[in-house]
Amino acid sequence: MTIAENLFENLRLELRRGCLTLAVLAQLRQERYGYTLRKALADDGLVIDESTLYPLLRRLETQGLLASEWREEEKRNKRFYRLTADGEQMFTKLLGEWNAINASVLKTLDASPNETSNANQ
Amino acid sequence: MELLDRYLQAVRKHLPWQRQDDIIAELRANLEAQLEEKEGALGRPLTQAEAEEWIKQLGAPIQVAAGYQPQQYLIGPNIFPTYRYVLKLACSWATIIYSIVTVVQLFVVPNPSNSALLDALLHLPWVLITAAAWVTLIFAAIEFAVMRGYVKVPALCAPSPNWTPGSLPPLGYDGATGKKPRSYAQAVAEVVFGILFLGWLLLIPQHPWLLMGPAATWLKASPFELAPVWVPFYWCIVAMNIVQNGWNIENLLSGRWQRPQPLKQAIFKVLGLVPMAIILTAPHQVVVLLRHPATDQAQYGLQLDWINRYFHWSTEIICAIVVIQLVWSAVQLTLNSYRKRAAAI
C-alpha cells in the first residue's frame, strides 16, 4: 500500500467510525441480533466487519444506549439488541448533528462548483 | 463445525475472562447463523477450503478479541501533551544538574583522571534514559489510576482553564530583524555548555594541557614561566563565568530566556575588559618571567623582552577592538531606543 493509499484508508476509517455508530443506532430502532443487523447494514450499503460490529454493540450497551436479551429463535439462542430510551435520545441528537454537518459540507461544495464536478467525476 | 470451534477457542484465549462465555456464545450464534445461510445458498456444506477462507475473512483471533477489550493506553491523549512537556523539562534539568554535579566532582576530587570528563559525557545518555523512564512510569501510573476511576485527571496534567492570552510568550525582539527567536533547547544548551566550560576552566591549573595541549609540556621544560599577574586574571575569568552561568540559570528558571537581553550582553562585554585591564596593568608589563633569571638572563633576556612587549601590544589591540564594539553596540542601542520612541509618537 502506498503512502497516499494508506493515508486515504486512515482518513476513510476515521470518517466511517462516527457514521457506523449512527447507522447501528438507526437500525436498532427495530430489535435485531448481531448477524441480521450486519446483513441489514450491508443491504443498505454499509458493509461492516464482524470484528468491528459485535464489539461496538457491546460498547454501546455498556454506555446505556442499547439493551440486550438472550432469546431463542429458530432453535438457537441469540442475543437481541434494541435502543434504550437514552439511546433514542442520543440517536436523535446525533442525527441532528450529522444532518447539520452534511448540510454544511454540501453547502460548501455548492459554493465551489468546480470541486463538486471534479468529485463527481 | 470443528474449524469454527477451534477458531472460537482461539478467540476465547484473548478475551477478558469475566465475559468470555457470554461473548463466545454470542459470536457462535452469529457465526453459525452466517454459516447456515452460506450453506443454504450453496445447497451443501462448505468444503474445507471454503470454510478456511470464510474463517480467515473473520480476522485473526487476537484481532477479533482485541475489539472486546477496553481501549488502553500507556499514556492516553488527555495527559500526553503534559507528559511530553514534562519529559522535555526533566531531560533538560537532568542534563543541567548532572553537568553541575560532574563539574563539582571534577573540582573537588584532588587528582581526577584525564578521562574523567569523557567518562562523565559518555554516562550522560544513561542519566537521560533514567529520567525519561521515571517520568514515563509516573505518567503511566497516573493514566492507569485515571482509567480505573481511582482518581480524576490531576490539575497539573490537564490544560489549565485559567490560562490567559496575556501570558503567552512574546515573539522576541528578533521578530523585527526576521531572525528566529531563541528556542528553549538553545537556552538549555547555553546553560549546559556554560557549566561544562566552567568545569574545564577550573581544571586548567591542575591540568594545563587542557588549555595548551602538548605545548604545556614544552612550557614546563622551557626557561620561561607565567608571571603572577595571571593568577588574578584567571580568577577574574572564573568569576565572570560563574556570574554568567548564574544569570543564564536564573533566566531559564524565570522564563526570561525567551527575551533577547542586549543590556546583559553589553554588561558582559564591559566585564570582559577587566581581565584585559589586569594584563595591561601588570607591573612593568611583564606577563612572562624567566624561571632562573640569574643563569638565563643573558641567553633568554632579549626573547623575554620581545614576548612581553608583543603580548602587551596584542592585548592593547584586542582591548581597542572590544571598546570599539562596545561603542558601536551603545550607538545601536541608543538609535533603536530613539526609533521606538519616535514610532510610539
Short mmCIF file of C-alpha atoms in Angstrom, two decimals:
data_model
loop_
_atom_site.label_atom_id
_atom_site.label_comp_id
_atom_site.label_asym_id
_atom_site.label_seq_id
_atom_site.Cartn_x
_atom_site.Cartn_y
_atom_site.Cartn_z
CA MET A 1 0.00 0.00 0.00
CA THR A 2 1.45 3.38 -0.98
CA ILE A 3 1.63 6.30 1.45
CA ALA A 4 -1.28 8.04 -0.30
CA GLU A 5 -3.40 4.86 -0.18
CA ASN A 6 -2.52 4.37 3.47
CA LEU A 7 -3.47 7.97 4.24
CA PHE A 8 -6.76 7.58 2.37
CA GLU A 9 -7.52 4.37 4.28
CA ASN A 10 -6.83 6.05 7.63
CA LEU A 11 -8.98 9.06 6.78
CA ARG A 12 -11.75 6.81 5.40
CA LEU A 13 -11.80 4.76 8.61
CA GLU A 14 -11.86 7.95 10.68
CA LEU A 15 -14.78 9.25 8.64
CA ARG A 16 -16.67 5.94 8.87
CA ARG A 17 -16.18 5.46 12.61
CA GLY A 18 -18.76 8.02 13.74
CA CYS A 19 -21.15 7.19 10.90
CA LEU A 20 -21.17 3.49 11.84
CA THR A 21 -22.41 4.26 15.34
CA LEU A 22 -25.18 6.39 13.90
CA ALA A 23 -26.14 3.69 11.39
CA VAL A 24 -26.18 0.98 14.07
CA LEU A 25 -28.37 3.12 16.33
CA ALA A 26 -30.68 3.80 13.39
CA GLN A 27 -31.01 0.08 12.59
CA LEU A 28 -31.64 -0.84 16.21
CA ARG A 29 -34.78 1.21 16.48
CA GLN A 30 -36.04 -2.22 15.47
CA GLU A 31 -34.85 -5.18 17.54
CA ARG A 32 -32.19 -7.32 15.84
CA TYR A 33 -29.45 -9.76 16.70
CA GLY A 34 -25.85 -9.35 15.52
CA TYR A 35 -25.93 -11.21 12.24
CA THR A 36 -29.24 -9.78 10.97
CA LEU A 37 -28.06 -6.32 11.94
CA ARG A 38 -24.88 -6.83 9.92
CA LYS A 39 -26.92 -8.02 6.95
CA ALA A 40 -29.34 -5.09 7.21
CA LEU A 41 -26.42 -2.65 7.25
CA ALA A 42 -24.81 -4.38 4.27
CA ASP A 43 -28.12 -4.34 2.36
CA ASP A 44 -28.21 -0.57 2.90
CA GLY A 45 -24.68 -0.28 1.50
CA LEU A 46 -22.73 -0.18 4.75
CA VAL A 47 -20.54 -3.28 4.92
CA ILE A 48 -19.03 -3.75 8.35
CA ASP A 49 -16.71 -6.47 9.68
CA GLU A 50 -17.82 -8.80 12.44
CA SER A 51 -14.76 -7.80 14.45
CA THR A 52 -15.93 -4.18 14.36
CA LEU A 53 -19.69 -4.57 14.72
CA TYR A 54 -20.03 -7.03 17.58
CA PRO A 55 -17.64 -5.22 19.97
CA LEU A 56 -19.36 -1.94 19.01
CA LEU A 57 -22.68 -3.37 20.14
CA ARG A 58 -21.11 -4.29 23.49
CA ARG A 59 -19.69 -0.80 23.93
CA LEU A 60 -23.00 0.88 23.12
CA GLU A 61 -24.71 -1.42 25.60
CA THR A 62 -22.14 -0.55 28.30
CA GLN A 63 -22.82 3.12 27.56
CA GLY A 64 -26.53 2.53 28.20
CA LEU A 65 -27.62 3.28 24.63
CA LEU A 66 -28.61 -0.32 23.85
CA ALA A 67 -30.31 -3.06 25.82
CA SER A 68 -29.94 -6.74 25.02
CA GLU A 69 -31.56 -10.02 25.91
CA TRP A 70 -30.89 -13.68 25.09
CA ARG A 71 -33.83 -15.32 23.37
CA GLU A 72 -34.39 -18.49 21.41
CA GLU A 73 -35.19 -18.11 17.75
CA GLU A 74 -35.14 -20.87 15.14
CA LYS A 75 -33.95 -23.35 17.79
CA ARG A 76 -30.90 -21.23 18.55
CA ASN A 77 -30.17 -18.82 21.39
CA LYS A 78 -29.44 -15.34 20.08
CA ARG A 79 -28.70 -12.03 21.70
CA PHE A 80 -31.14 -9.38 20.54
CA TYR A 81 -30.35 -5.67 20.79
CA ARG A 82 -32.61 -2.63 20.73
CA LEU A 83 -32.32 1.06 21.51
CA THR A 84 -32.98 2.18 25.08
CA ALA A 85 -34.77 5.46 25.89
CA ASP A 86 -31.34 7.10 26.34
CA GLY A 87 -30.25 5.53 23.06
CA GLU A 88 -33.22 7.03 21.25
CA GLN A 89 -32.46 10.49 22.63
CA MET A 90 -28.82 10.13 21.71
CA PHE A 91 -29.74 8.91 18.23
CA THR A 92 -32.00 11.98 17.68
CA LYS A 93 -29.22 14.33 18.78
CA LEU A 94 -26.56 12.60 16.70
CA LEU A 95 -28.83 12.52 13.67
CA GLY A 96 -29.37 16.28 14.01
CA GLU A 97 -25.61 16.79 14.23
CA TRP A 98 -24.98 14.54 11.24
CA ASN A 99 -27.59 16.35 9.16
CA ALA A 100 -26.06 19.71 10.08
CA ILE A 101 -22.57 18.53 9.11
CA ASN A 102 -23.89 17.00 5.90
CA ALA A 103 -25.75 20.21 5.01
CA SER A 104 -22.63 22.30 5.70
CA VAL A 105 -20.44 20.10 3.52
CA LEU A 106 -22.99 20.14 0.70
CA LYS A 107 -23.33 23.92 1.01
CA THR A 108 -19.55 24.30 0.82
CA LEU A 109 -19.44 22.05 -2.23
CA ASP A 110 -22.26 24.03 -3.86
CA ALA A 111 -20.24 27.18 -3.26
CA SER A 112 -17.32 25.74 -5.27
CA PRO A 113 -18.88 24.09 -8.34
CA ASN A 114 -15.51 23.10 -9.83
CA GLU A 115 -14.69 20.89 -6.87
CA THR A 116 -18.16 19.35 -6.93
CA SER A 117 -17.87 18.48 -10.59
CA ASN A 118 -14.36 17.10 -10.03
CA ALA A 119 -15.56 14.99 -7.11
CA ASN A 120 -18.48 13.69 -9.14
CA GLN A 121 -16.16 12.68 -11.95
CA MET B 1 -18.08 -27.29 12.51
CA GLU B 2 -14.75 -28.22 14.02
CA LEU B 3 -12.89 -25.33 12.40
CA LEU B 4 -15.34 -22.82 13.86
CA ASP B 5 -14.96 -24.41 17.32
CA ARG B 6 -11.19 -24.14 17.04
CA TYR B 7 -11.49 -20.53 15.93
CA LEU B 8 -13.78 -19.61 18.83
CA GLN B 9 -11.46 -21.39 21.24
CA ALA B 10 -8.56 -19.30 19.95
CA VAL B 11 -10.60 -16.08 20.29
CA ARG B 12 -11.62 -17.01 23.85
CA LYS B 13 -7.97 -17.09 24.97
CA HIS B 14 -7.62 -13.36 24.33
CA LEU B 15 -10.95 -12.21 25.80
CA PRO B 16 -11.48 -10.60 29.23
CA TRP B 17 -12.07 -13.64 31.47
CA GLN B 18 -15.22 -12.26 33.13
CA ARG B 19 -17.11 -12.04 29.81
CA GLN B 20 -15.56 -14.93 27.86
CA ASP B 21 -18.59 -17.25 27.92
CA ASP B 22 -21.07 -14.54 27.05
CA ILE B 23 -19.04 -13.15 24.16
CA ILE B 24 -18.23 -16.58 22.73
CA ALA B 25 -21.89 -17.62 22.93
CA GLU B 26 -22.94 -14.51 21.02
CA LEU B 27 -20.17 -14.89 18.45
CA ARG B 28 -21.06 -18.54 17.97
CA ALA B 29 -24.74 -17.71 17.43
CA ASN B 30 -23.93 -15.00 14.88
CA LEU B 31 -21.33 -17.05 13.02
CA GLU B 32 -23.46 -20.18 12.94
CA ALA B 33 -26.36 -18.17 11.51
CA GLN B 34 -23.99 -16.82 8.87
CA LEU B 35 -22.70 -20.33 8.12
CA GLU B 36 -26.23 -21.72 7.83
CA GLU B 37 -27.10 -19.03 5.33
CA LYS B 38 -23.98 -19.67 3.29
CA GLU B 39 -24.62 -23.41 3.22
CA GLY B 40 -28.31 -22.84 2.45
CA ALA B 41 -27.36 -20.69 -0.55
CA LEU B 42 -24.90 -23.35 -1.81
CA GLY B 43 -27.22 -26.25 -1.03
CA ARG B 44 -24.35 -28.19 0.53
CA PRO B 45 -21.90 -27.92 3.41
CA LEU B 46 -18.81 -25.76 2.89
CA THR B 47 -15.71 -27.59 1.73
CA GLN B 48 -12.60 -27.44 3.92
CA ALA B 49 -11.06 -24.80 1.65
CA GLU B 50 -14.22 -22.67 1.63
CA ALA B 51 -14.53 -22.95 5.40
CA GLU B 52 -10.92 -21.90 5.84
CA GLU B 53 -11.40 -18.92 3.56
CA TRP B 54 -14.53 -17.84 5.44
CA ILE B 55 -12.84 -18.17 8.84
CA LYS B 56 -9.83 -16.26 7.55
CA GLN B 57 -12.11 -13.40 6.48
CA LEU B 58 -13.38 -13.11 10.05
CA GLY B 59 -9.95 -11.91 11.13
CA ALA B 60 -7.14 -13.24 13.32
CA PRO B 61 -8.43 -14.43 16.73
CA ILE B 62 -6.30 -11.95 18.66
CA GLN B 63 -7.56 -9.09 16.48
CA VAL B 64 -11.21 -10.09 16.92
CA ALA B 65 -10.77 -10.42 20.69
CA ALA B 66 -8.99 -7.05 20.88
CA GLY B 67 -12.24 -5.34 19.85
CA TYR B 68 -13.83 -6.51 23.11
CA GLN B 69 -11.02 -5.13 25.28
CA PRO B 70 -11.42 -1.63 26.73
CA GLN B 71 -9.30 0.96 24.92
CA GLN B 72 -5.97 1.00 26.70
CA TYR B 73 -3.13 3.47 26.56
CA LEU B 74 0.16 3.54 28.37
CA ILE B 75 -0.25 7.32 28.37
CA GLY B 76 -3.57 8.49 26.94
CA PRO B 77 -4.28 11.51 24.75
CA ASN B 78 -5.62 13.55 27.70
CA ILE B 79 -2.34 13.68 29.54
CA PHE B 80 0.07 13.05 26.65
CA PRO B 81 0.77 16.77 25.89
CA THR B 82 1.69 17.33 29.55
CA TYR B 83 3.77 14.13 29.54
CA ARG B 84 5.76 15.32 26.53
CA TYR B 85 6.30 18.74 28.12
CA VAL B 86 7.40 17.25 31.47
CA LEU B 87 9.66 14.76 29.67
CA LYS B 88 11.38 17.63 27.88
CA LEU B 89 11.78 19.58 31.12
CA ALA B 90 13.02 16.51 33.04
CA CYS B 91 15.64 15.71 30.40
CA SER B 92 16.79 19.34 30.28
CA TRP B 93 17.09 19.61 34.05
CA ALA B 94 18.70 16.18 34.38
CA THR B 95 21.37 17.38 31.94
CA ILE B 96 21.87 20.64 33.83
CA ILE B 97 22.02 19.03 37.27
CA TYR B 98 24.28 16.24 36.01
CA SER B 99 26.61 18.82 34.46
CA ILE B 100 26.80 20.77 37.74
CA VAL B 101 27.44 17.60 39.78
CA THR B 102 30.11 16.45 37.31
CA VAL B 103 31.91 19.78 37.43
CA VAL B 104 31.79 19.89 41.23
CA GLN B 105 33.12 16.32 41.40
CA LEU B 106 35.94 17.11 38.99
CA PHE B 107 36.84 20.16 41.05
CA VAL B 108 36.56 18.50 44.47
CA VAL B 109 38.42 15.28 43.65
CA PRO B 110 42.14 16.05 44.21
CA ASN B 111 43.54 14.28 41.16
CA PRO B 112 40.79 13.50 38.65
CA SER B 113 41.82 11.16 35.86
CA ASN B 114 42.37 12.57 32.40
CA SER B 115 39.37 10.66 31.07
CA ALA B 116 37.03 11.76 33.89
CA LEU B 117 35.29 14.37 31.71
CA LEU B 118 34.92 11.94 28.80
CA ASP B 119 33.55 9.24 31.15
CA ALA B 120 31.05 11.74 32.52
CA LEU B 121 29.93 12.68 28.99
CA LEU B 122 29.52 9.03 27.99
CA HIS B 123 27.40 8.43 31.10
CA LEU B 124 25.01 11.27 30.20
CA PRO B 125 22.74 9.17 27.89
CA TRP B 126 22.05 6.75 30.77
CA VAL B 127 21.13 9.66 33.02
CA LEU B 128 18.67 10.88 30.36
CA ILE B 129 17.21 7.39 29.82
CA THR B 130 16.71 7.03 33.60
CA ALA B 131 15.00 10.43 33.84
CA ALA B 132 12.74 9.60 30.87
CA ALA B 133 11.92 6.17 32.33
CA TRP B 134 10.84 7.68 35.67
CA VAL B 135 8.67 10.33 34.01
CA THR B 136 7.06 7.67 31.78
CA LEU B 137 6.46 5.39 34.76
CA ILE B 138 4.81 8.16 36.78
CA PHE B 139 2.56 9.22 33.90
CA ALA B 140 1.67 5.60 33.11
CA ALA B 141 0.64 5.18 36.77
CA ILE B 142 -1.48 8.36 36.56
CA GLU B 143 -3.11 7.07 33.35
CA PHE B 144 -3.81 3.71 34.97
CA ALA B 145 -5.36 5.31 38.05
CA VAL B 146 -7.47 7.71 35.94
CA MET B 147 -8.69 4.93 33.61
CA ARG B 148 -9.67 2.75 36.57
CA GLY B 149 -11.53 5.70 38.07
CA TYR B 150 -9.38 5.79 41.22
CA VAL B 151 -8.54 9.46 40.68
CA LYS B 152 -9.57 12.31 38.40
CA VAL B 153 -7.05 13.73 35.92
CA PRO B 154 -4.72 15.79 38.16
CA ALA B 155 -4.93 19.54 37.54
CA LEU B 156 -1.23 19.62 36.61
CA CYS B 157 -1.78 17.01 33.89
CA ALA B 158 -4.69 18.74 32.19
CA PRO B 159 -4.52 22.06 30.34
CA SER B 160 -5.25 24.82 32.84
CA PRO B 161 -8.60 26.56 32.28
CA ASN B 162 -7.08 29.67 33.88
CA TRP B 163 -4.59 30.45 31.14
CA THR B 164 -4.77 33.93 29.67
CA PRO B 165 -3.71 35.10 26.22
CA GLY B 166 -1.62 37.77 28.00
CA SER B 167 0.60 35.05 29.47
CA LEU B 168 1.66 33.83 26.01
CA PRO B 169 5.42 34.20 25.41
CA PRO B 170 6.50 37.23 23.37
CA LEU B 171 7.51 36.86 19.73
CA GLY B 172 11.01 38.02 20.65
CA TYR B 173 12.80 41.21 19.69
CA ASP B 174 14.35 39.36 16.78
CA GLY B 175 10.96 39.40 15.07
CA ALA B 176 11.86 42.83 13.77
CA THR B 177 15.05 41.59 12.11
CA GLY B 178 13.43 38.44 10.74
CA LYS B 179 15.71 36.16 12.79
CA LYS B 180 14.20 33.19 14.59
CA PRO B 181 13.66 33.77 18.32
CA ARG B 182 15.73 31.69 20.72
CA SER B 183 14.43 28.21 21.34
CA TYR B 184 14.25 26.52 24.75
CA ALA B 185 16.83 23.97 23.53
CA GLN B 186 19.23 26.83 22.77
CA ALA B 187 18.74 28.31 26.23
CA VAL B 188 19.33 24.91 27.89
CA ALA B 189 22.38 24.26 25.70
CA GLU B 190 23.77 27.66 26.74
CA VAL B 191 23.48 26.69 30.42
CA VAL B 192 24.90 23.19 29.91
CA PHE B 193 27.85 24.29 27.82
CA GLY B 194 28.45 27.25 30.17
CA ILE B 195 28.74 24.84 33.10
CA LEU B 196 30.96 22.46 31.16
CA PHE B 197 33.17 25.38 30.13
CA LEU B 198 33.45 26.44 33.78
CA GLY B 199 34.47 22.88 34.71
CA TRP B 200 37.10 22.90 32.00
CA LEU B 201 38.34 26.29 33.23
CA LEU B 202 38.63 25.09 36.83
CA LEU B 203 40.66 22.06 35.75
CA ILE B 204 43.25 24.10 33.85
CA PRO B 205 45.55 24.97 36.82
CA GLN B 206 45.96 21.26 37.63
CA HIS B 207 45.96 20.11 34.00
CA PRO B 208 47.43 22.86 31.81
CA TRP B 209 47.35 20.52 28.78
CA LEU B 210 43.59 21.08 28.67
CA LEU B 211 44.36 24.63 27.50
CA MET B 212 47.68 24.33 25.72
CA GLY B 213 47.80 20.71 24.63
CA PRO B 214 51.36 19.41 24.02
CA ALA B 215 52.69 22.98 24.47
CA ALA B 216 52.11 22.55 28.22
CA THR B 217 54.95 20.04 28.37
CA TRP B 218 57.18 22.36 26.37
CA LEU B 219 56.36 25.29 28.70
CA LYS B 220 57.25 23.20 31.73
CA ALA B 221 60.64 22.36 30.26
CA SER B 222 61.27 25.88 28.89
CA PRO B 223 63.20 28.58 30.75
CA PHE B 224 60.06 30.74 30.88
CA GLU B 225 57.17 30.77 33.32
CA LEU B 226 53.98 32.77 33.68
CA ALA B 227 54.10 35.92 35.82
CA PRO B 228 51.90 36.18 38.98
CA VAL B 229 49.58 38.59 37.10
CA TRP B 230 47.92 35.51 35.53
CA VAL B 231 46.51 34.46 38.90
CA PRO B 232 44.11 37.44 39.31
CA PHE B 233 43.45 37.25 35.54
CA TYR B 234 42.43 33.59 35.83
CA TRP B 235 40.18 34.10 38.86
CA CYS B 236 38.59 37.11 37.20
CA ILE B 237 37.66 34.90 34.21
CA VAL B 238 36.33 32.20 36.58
CA ALA B 239 34.26 34.78 38.50
CA MET B 240 32.81 36.15 35.25
CA ASN B 241 31.84 32.66 34.16
CA ILE B 242 30.17 31.91 37.47
CA VAL B 243 28.17 35.16 37.22
CA GLN B 244 27.23 34.41 33.61
CA ASN B 245 26.15 30.83 34.41
CA GLY B 246 24.14 32.04 37.39
CA TRP B 247 22.49 34.64 35.19
CA ASN B 248 21.67 32.04 32.50
CA ILE B 249 20.23 29.59 35.04
CA GLU B 250 18.13 32.35 36.61
CA ASN B 251 16.86 33.34 33.15
CA LEU B 252 15.94 29.75 32.41
CA LEU B 253 14.08 29.35 35.71
CA SER B 254 12.23 32.64 35.42
CA GLY B 255 11.35 32.19 31.73
CA ARG B 256 13.30 35.30 30.68
CA TRP B 257 15.44 33.19 28.32
CA GLN B 258 12.89 33.96 25.60
CA ARG B 259 13.79 37.63 25.58
CA PRO B 260 17.00 38.85 23.97
CA GLN B 261 18.98 40.87 26.52
CA PRO B 262 21.16 43.45 24.82
CA LEU B 263 21.94 45.11 28.17
CA LYS B 264 23.23 41.81 29.58
CA GLN B 265 25.43 41.33 26.53
CA ALA B 266 26.78 44.87 26.92
CA ILE B 267 27.50 44.32 30.62
CA PHE B 268 29.48 41.16 29.88
CA LYS B 269 31.43 42.94 27.16
CA VAL B 270 32.35 45.63 29.68
CA LEU B 271 33.26 42.99 32.26
CA GLY B 272 35.40 41.33 29.59
CA LEU B 273 37.61 44.42 29.69
CA VAL B 274 38.50 43.76 33.34
CA PRO B 275 40.79 40.74 32.77
CA MET B 276 42.40 42.59 29.86
CA ALA B 277 42.93 45.59 32.14
CA ILE B 278 44.61 43.28 34.65
CA ILE B 279 47.07 42.13 31.98
CA LEU B 280 47.64 45.67 30.70
CA THR B 281 48.38 46.96 34.20
CA ALA B 282 50.79 44.15 35.03
CA PRO B 283 53.87 45.50 36.86
CA HIS B 284 56.38 46.57 34.22
CA GLN B 285 54.09 45.00 31.58
CA VAL B 286 55.59 41.64 32.49
CA VAL B 287 53.40 38.59 31.77
CA VAL B 288 56.18 36.05 31.31
CA LEU B 289 59.23 35.59 33.57
CA LEU B 290 62.43 33.64 33.44
CA ARG B 291 62.38 30.57 35.64
CA HIS B 292 66.05 31.08 36.59
CA PRO B 293 66.83 34.72 35.87
CA ALA B 294 70.29 34.59 37.41
CA THR B 295 71.51 31.97 34.95
CA ASP B 296 69.21 32.51 31.94
CA GLN B 297 69.05 36.30 31.70
CA ALA B 298 71.98 36.55 29.33
CA GLN B 299 70.72 33.86 26.99
CA TYR B 300 66.94 34.48 27.01
CA GLY B 301 66.68 38.09 28.22
CA LEU B 302 66.09 39.55 24.74
CA GLN B 303 63.45 36.93 23.85
CA LEU B 304 61.70 37.57 27.14
CA ASP B 305 61.61 41.28 26.42
CA TRP B 306 60.07 40.68 22.96
CA ILE B 307 57.48 38.21 24.31
CA ASN B 308 56.29 40.67 26.95
CA ARG B 309 56.28 43.61 24.54
CA TYR B 310 54.34 41.77 21.80
CA PHE B 311 51.90 40.39 24.32
CA HIS B 312 51.25 43.86 25.68
CA TRP B 313 50.67 45.27 22.18
CA SER B 314 48.36 42.39 21.24
CA THR B 315 46.32 42.91 24.40
CA GLU B 316 46.09 46.64 23.66
CA ILE B 317 44.78 45.90 20.13
CA ILE B 318 42.20 43.38 21.40
CA CYS B 319 41.17 45.85 24.07
CA ALA B 320 40.72 48.59 21.46
CA ILE B 321 38.58 46.26 19.28
CA VAL B 322 36.34 45.40 22.25
CA VAL B 323 35.96 49.09 23.13
CA ILE B 324 35.01 49.91 19.51
CA GLN B 325 32.46 47.07 19.55
CA LEU B 326 31.08 48.40 22.82
CA VAL B 327 30.73 51.91 21.45
CA TRP B 328 29.05 50.53 18.31
CA SER B 329 26.61 48.49 20.43
CA ALA B 330 25.86 51.54 22.59
CA VAL B 331 25.17 53.64 19.48
CA GLN B 332 22.86 50.94 18.06
CA LEU B 333 21.00 50.57 21.36
CA THR B 334 20.50 54.33 21.57
CA LEU B 335 19.31 54.53 17.95
CA ASN B 336 16.87 51.63 18.42
CA SER B 337 15.52 53.18 21.56
CA TYR B 338 15.12 56.55 19.75
CA ARG B 339 13.35 54.85 16.78
CA LYS B 340 10.93 53.08 19.12
CA ARG B 341 10.10 56.29 20.93
CA ALA B 342 9.65 58.12 17.62
CA ALA B 343 7.38 55.32 16.32
CA ALA B 344 5.34 55.46 19.53
CA ILE B 345 4.73 59.18 18.98
#
